[in-house]
Structure formats: structure tokens, C-alpha cells
Amino acid sequence: MPKIFFDQVSKSYGAVEVLPPFDLTLEDGEFTVLVGPSGCGKSTTLRMLAGLETLSNGEIYFDDRAISKLEPKERDLAMVFQDYALYPHMNIAKNMSFALRLARVSKSEIDEKVLRVAKMLNIAHLLDRKPAELSGGQRQRVAMGRALVRDAGTFLFDEPLSNLDAKLRGKMRAELAEMRDTIDKNMVYVTHDQVEAMTLGDRIVVMSDGYIQQQGTPEALFKHPVNKFVAGFIGSPTMNFLDADLVEERGLTWVRGDGFMLPLSDETGKRMADAKNRNVTVGIRPSSFLTDASNGAPMELKVVVSEYLGAQSVLITRCSETDVVVETQSAQPLQTGSVQIFGVKTDEIMVFEKSSGRRL
Amino acid sequence: MQTANVNRLTPYLFLAPAGIIMAVALLYPIGYMIYASFLDWNPSQRIGEAEFIGLRNYLNLLGDAAFRESFWVTLKFAAIVVTVEMLLGVGLALLLDRNIRGMSLLRTLFILPMMIAPVVVGLMWRYMYHPTVGIFNRTLKSLGLEPIPWLSDGNWAFASVIIADIWQWTPFIFILSLAALQSLPQSAMEASRIDGATGWQQIIHIKLPLMMPVLIVTLLLRLIDAFKVLEVILVLTNGGPGLSTEILSLRISRTASEFRELGEAAAMSNVLLILLMILTFAMFAYSKAVEIRTARLRAAAEETAI
């Protein structure tokens, strides 16, 4: 399996530059997830890798081999499409074996491979059906199976789960995660769903507006986002952002906003020392709140909506004019309309430059 | 109570005009024709005066060598023109299904012939086929070749009407094929590229099979049209020389107007109608069966869904 390297690759449609030049390395055997909102260029990146789109500039290398001029079939890859892209007129066995038949693999070998993959994906009983005769989830599996039968070096997934309903999506996501560990291949996975990205990726590449915002392990992105976009995109429920000013008082650095004043941890505070602009955006994850105010910096919030989910509750609260989402572990539903004092874990507070969104 | 009744009647009220037009414009003439085919009727009689002779018109047809010849000419004509037109039309569509500058102009030019009135097409080709001043024979002559008896020899005349028909109707298949091609699922094409299909393999394994439903309907439409063709041949050869180009519709028209056998002509029309209806129903039944099977299996799959 090759190491894949994008060298100053860019893409324009006419005068419109959708992807400014970028570098990106996908390590051998890694499960890489390209994630971002729609229109961020993640699918275009994948399609350039697949050979379905041309590059406007730059080059893609598989190890040391330049591949941007090669036909898709010469790149040793298999792809799963968002709408599955099954061949409607062929039965499932024919769909899965199409590439092998074109490659003139012997019939016995084809039958054996198709059956093995079909059994693995639990679709062996569907082999003589047509795609239109299958449910969405089954079609999804067939699309997956068609890619697996190929035994290619690199697997590409273009939003493979987005056409499924929520329950099925969760199930397929778990199966994919399991498959990821048993199959030692390069996998490149495009999605707009950060949960999929977090659960599947060895490495996540967050994209927005054609730029790579940050790449790293799920943990690194969650704990150390480089800017407000990544911080807001990764994590569910999403991070709360509040406008504030930096102030020095009693030997500590504080963030003071409309209705709250929170101290920063020493480590964060030190980094603020050279911040020229004192206007900042404070980011607090919903999970950084504690119902017990004595364990953190106190913050007064009015509970507006309480979504009681059993083991935990998601509260929508209001701090002055701004909505703040709070995730609590308490088994007790909180009274809607009441004003509560929550504790904020000060070492989890993030501070972003207000103008650029850059993390301070 | 009354409002409920009126409400229930509303849809029928809206359908009524269409129903009446259907009855007057379609069912009445067909019924009239079917009835007439059981009569020994010549144009000087009113229909009520004609003698009822049961199936004798149909039996006469079986023994009528000229009718059988005409039937055979029609079958030959339809089979040849539709085959050639399908091959050319689909081939052109596959060739021109791409984005090159000027392609839309080219496509428009390609479909011009079918917009010309058939009588005009007939006249145009008759002049081109003219033995001495026609473009074909003049060209042959200037090349030092023998002139061809385009319309005066039986075999050549048959070939000539076929050429004219192909010229006029290939565009019809071309535009329908092109529309089918352009509405094919793009991702299936891309998947086949990733699976390693070459251009030819894409055409054979993916494009043609996926176009098939449209192609079948197109084929059927052209077949029906080819069985009914009249004007071009009427103008070009009027069925001659001999009976070499006398297709069924010409025979019917001559039986009615020249031989003054309205009942016989009606019987011929009915034979043609039955033939076309069998073709059409077979096609509908087939596609319906496929549809039902697919829906059933899919419903079963959704029920036991994973």
C-alpha cells in the first residue's frame, strides 16, 4: 500500500478556484477522514485522487510514482459512492465481480472471492438479486462489497453512509470501524458528519472553504483545535462561543463577558500575556460544565430548555443574550426557567482571537 | 349530503370532456372500421345498404397473393429500416454524447430531416433519384460510371425508399438515444471507470443495457411508424415498379379508392392494427411484469431490512 502525497495540488473551475494549492500526506495503512461542511472541497480532493477529476495544478504521488495523468483503473483503488452507484441491470454477484471480469480473472477465482466477501458482509443470500430489489442498507453493503472484492491498495469512500437513516447509519458505522481494524489498506473517507470522522478516523483532516484547517488524531483535534472553526466543528453538542474581554485581576487572567467572569488556568493565562487585542471569543464545551459549582469557576445560567435523555441531560441555557448548551450527567431533570450556578472546568476553556478565529 | 355527492362527482366531471373526445375521435372510427370489415361495401352504397358477409373479407385476404406480397414487403421494409436506423441512431448518439464546442449546433443539424414534411421528403428524394437530372446519376456519370435505375428497377426502388426513410428517421432515434444517454446515472459511469472499464466496455456493459428501456420504446415507436409509412413511398414510387414497393398502407389506400372495396380495405387495416397491438401489448406486459417483480422483492427486502 502506497503512501499518498498531494504536492501543491489545486483545482479551479474556469476562473473559480475551489481548492487553493495544498499539501497533504496520507500515511501507508492509515484510515484518513476528510471532513468539513458541504462545499469545502473534500469530495473534489477525493475525486482528484480517484482520477474522476483532473488537477488544475500540482501532482499526486503514490510513494514516488506520479499518478495524476493515470486513468482511474491504473491507480489500484476501489471506491464506494454516496448513492452506491451500483449497476442497476446487473445482479449483485455481477455487480461485485464486474472489475474482476473486466480484468479476466478466472471464473472459479471470481466466484470464490465474491462469495467470501458476500459472506463477510452478510449478503450472500442476495447474490442473484438486482440492486432495485434491495433495501438501502443492503445496497450499501453491496457497494462496500464491490470495493472489497477488488482487493485494491487504496479504498475511497465518498459519504457512504449519508443516504441511510439514522439507526442504520449508526450500525454501518460500527461495522465499518470493525472492518477498518481487520483490513490493512489505505482508506480515505469523506464525510460531513463529525461523529463519523471521530469514530472512524486514525487521522482527521478538517477542511473549510477549500483550505485544510487542521489535521491530526481525533483526540488532538478535540483537545487542541487550532482555530474556532475546528473547535466548533469537532465535538457534539458543539462548543459554545461567547464574546469576552481579557482582564488581569488578582494575579490571574480572566475572561469577562456579558453576564460572566471566568478565570483562566495558569497555562492558558500565560499564553494570553502577549495577546495584543484584548477582545476575544471564549469557547466552552458543553461537557466542561459541572452541576456542582464548587468544583469549578462559577457561572450563572438560566435554564431555557431541558432535554432529559436519561443518563444525561442537554440543557439550553441563557447567559445574558447568548444561548449556552450544557451537558450534565445528573439524573435529575432541572427545572425549566430556573437560574442555576454551574461550575466551569477552567482548564478546558479555550480562547480565540476574535477577528481571525485563531486559537490563542 | 348534497355537497358530498357533488364532490364525489367532480373528478368525473373534469374527465368528461376528455372521455367524450376519446369516444368520438377514437372509439367511434375504430368501431366503424371493425364493423365495416364484415361488410361487402363499395363507396356508392351507404353503410346500411352494404351486405353483411361475416369473416369472408378476412378469408379473402388469406388467399390474396397481392395482399401477401404487400404484407411481406412491409415486413421487409420495417425490419430493414428499423434495424439500420437503430444502429445508426444509437451509434451517432454514443459518438456525439460529449461536450465539444459546436456540438449543440451539430445536434440541431442532425435532427433537421425529421422536421420536414414527409411529402416534401418524397419529392426531394424523387428529384435526387431522377434518372438523368438527379444528383446521384449526374455524379455517377461525371465519375464515368453507369447510371443506376433508382426508381425504375424493383430491387433498386426498394433500396431507394429504404434510404429515404433512413435519412428521415435516424434523427428520431438519435435524439431519443442521446436524451437517454445524458440521463444515465453519472456515478455508475464513474464506478465503471474505477472498476477499469474502457470506453467500449462502458458502452457494452453499462451504457447500452441502461439505455435499453428507452431503446425498446423507441424501437416500438419506429416499428409502428414503419408499418404505417405512406407518403414518402407514395410520392417516390407509388408502390411500383410492379408491387416491389407496395407497402400495406398503400395497398389499403388503393383497395379503398381504386378497387372500391371498402370492406376489404377495412379488413386489411384491422390485420395491421392487430399486428401492432400484439407488439405493443407484449411490450407493455413484459415491462409491467418486471416492474411488479422488482417492487415485490424490494418490499420483502425492506421488511426484513437489516
PDB file of C-alpha atoms in Angstrom, chain A residues 47 50-52 72-73 77 79 81 83 85 87-90 98-99 102 132-133 135 137-139 141 146 150 168, chain B residues 185 187-198 201 205-206 209-210 293-294 297-298 300-302 304-306:
ATOM      1  CA  ARG A  47     -12.279  12.641  -6.775  1.00  0.00           C
ATOM      2  CA  ALA A  50      -9.662   8.716  -7.736  1.00  0.00           C
ATOM      3  CA  GLY A  51      -8.947  10.162 -11.169  1.00  0.00           C
ATOM      4  CA  LEU A  52     -12.504  11.308 -11.753  1.00  0.00           C
ATOM      5  CA  PRO A  72      -8.581   5.579 -12.523  1.00  0.00           C
ATOM      6  CA  LYS A  73      -8.094   1.886 -13.207  1.00  0.00           C
ATOM      7  CA  LEU A  77      -8.039   1.808  -5.969  1.00  0.00           C
ATOM      8  CA  MET A  79     -14.372   3.428  -4.356  1.00  0.00           C
ATOM      9  CA  PHE A  81     -20.039   6.186  -3.773  1.00  0.00           C
ATOM     10  CA  ASP A  83     -25.505   6.887  -3.940  1.00  0.00           C
ATOM     11  CA  ALA A  85     -23.539   3.679  -7.949  1.00  0.00           C
ATOM     12  CA  TYR A  87     -25.134  -1.126 -11.925  1.00  0.00           C
ATOM     13  CA  PRO A  88     -28.941  -1.418 -11.947  1.00  0.00           C
ATOM     14  CA  HIS A  89     -29.086  -4.043 -14.699  1.00  0.00           C
ATOM     15  CA  MET A  90     -26.659  -6.495 -13.107  1.00  0.00           C
ATOM     16  CA  PHE A  98     -17.519  -6.501 -12.643  1.00  0.00           C
ATOM     17  CA  ALA A  99     -13.956  -5.304 -12.134  1.00  0.00           C
ATOM     18  CA  LEU A 102     -13.001  -6.954 -16.887  1.00  0.00           C
ATOM     19  CA  ALA A 132     -33.521  -2.279  -7.120  1.00  0.00           C
ATOM     20  CA  GLU A 133     -34.732  -5.305  -5.186  1.00  0.00           C
ATOM     21  CA  SER A 135     -33.197  -2.164   0.834  1.00  0.00           C
ATOM     22  CA  GLY A 137     -28.778  -0.865   3.883  1.00  0.00           C
ATOM     23  CA  GLN A 138     -28.313  -3.927   1.714  1.00  0.00           C
ATOM     24  CA  ARG A 139     -27.344  -1.777  -1.252  1.00  0.00           C
ATOM     25  CA  ARG A 141     -23.277  -3.385   1.790  1.00  0.00           C
ATOM     26  CA  ARG A 146     -17.885  -4.391  -4.712  1.00  0.00           C
ATOM     27  CA  ARG A 150     -11.223  -5.706  -5.818  1.00  0.00           C
ATOM     28  CA  LEU A 168     -28.845   2.129  10.103  1.00  0.00           C
TER      29      LEU A 168
ATOM     30  CA  PRO B 185     -26.677   7.849 -13.617  1.00  0.00           C
ATOM     31  CA  SER B 187     -21.985   7.778 -10.670  1.00  0.00           C
ATOM     32  CA  ALA B 188     -22.489   4.366 -12.283  1.00  0.00           C
ATOM     33  CA  MET B 189     -20.299   5.583 -15.172  1.00  0.00           C
ATOM     34  CA  GLU B 190     -17.671   6.731 -12.717  1.00  0.00           C
ATOM     35  CA  ALA B 191     -17.863   3.458 -10.821  1.00  0.00           C
ATOM     36  CA  SER B 192     -17.258   1.585 -14.051  1.00  0.00           C
ATOM     37  CA  ARG B 193     -14.223   3.732 -14.794  1.00  0.00           C
ATOM     38  CA  ILE B 194     -12.814   2.905 -11.380  1.00  0.00           C
ATOM     39  CA  ASP B 195     -13.638  -0.753 -11.997  1.00  0.00           C
ATOM     40  CA  GLY B 196     -11.412  -0.497 -15.039  1.00  0.00           C
ATOM     41  CA  ALA B 197     -13.824  -0.393 -17.964  1.00  0.00           C
ATOM     42  CA  THR B 198     -12.518   1.032 -21.240  1.00  0.00           C
ATOM     43  CA  GLN B 201     -16.585  -1.851 -22.299  1.00  0.00           C
ATOM     44  CA  HIS B 205     -21.654  -3.385 -20.278  1.00  0.00           C
ATOM     45  CA  ILE B 206     -23.143  -0.217 -18.832  1.00  0.00           C
ATOM     46  CA  PRO B 209     -28.047  -2.051 -21.007  1.00  0.00           C
ATOM     47  CA  LEU B 210     -29.067   1.050 -19.067  1.00  0.00           C
ATOM     48  CA  ARG B 293     -41.398  -8.412  -9.608  1.00  0.00           C
ATOM     49  CA  THR B 294     -38.952  -5.686  -8.627  1.00  0.00           C
ATOM     50  CA  LEU B 297     -38.779  -8.266  -3.956  1.00  0.00           C
ATOM     51  CA  ARG B 298     -37.906  -4.814  -2.750  1.00  0.00           C
ATOM     52  CA  ALA B 300     -39.752  -8.001   1.027  1.00  0.00           C
ATOM     53  CA  ALA B 301     -36.226  -6.675   1.418  1.00  0.00           C
ATOM     54  CA  GLU B 302     -37.383  -3.521   3.212  1.00  0.00           C
ATOM     55  CA  THR B 304     -36.704  -7.897   6.661  1.00  0.00           C
ATOM     56  CA  ALA B 305     -34.308  -4.969   6.434  1.00  0.00           C
ATOM     57  CA  ILE B 306     -31.035  -5.130   8.193  1.00  0.00           C
TER      58      ILE B 306
END
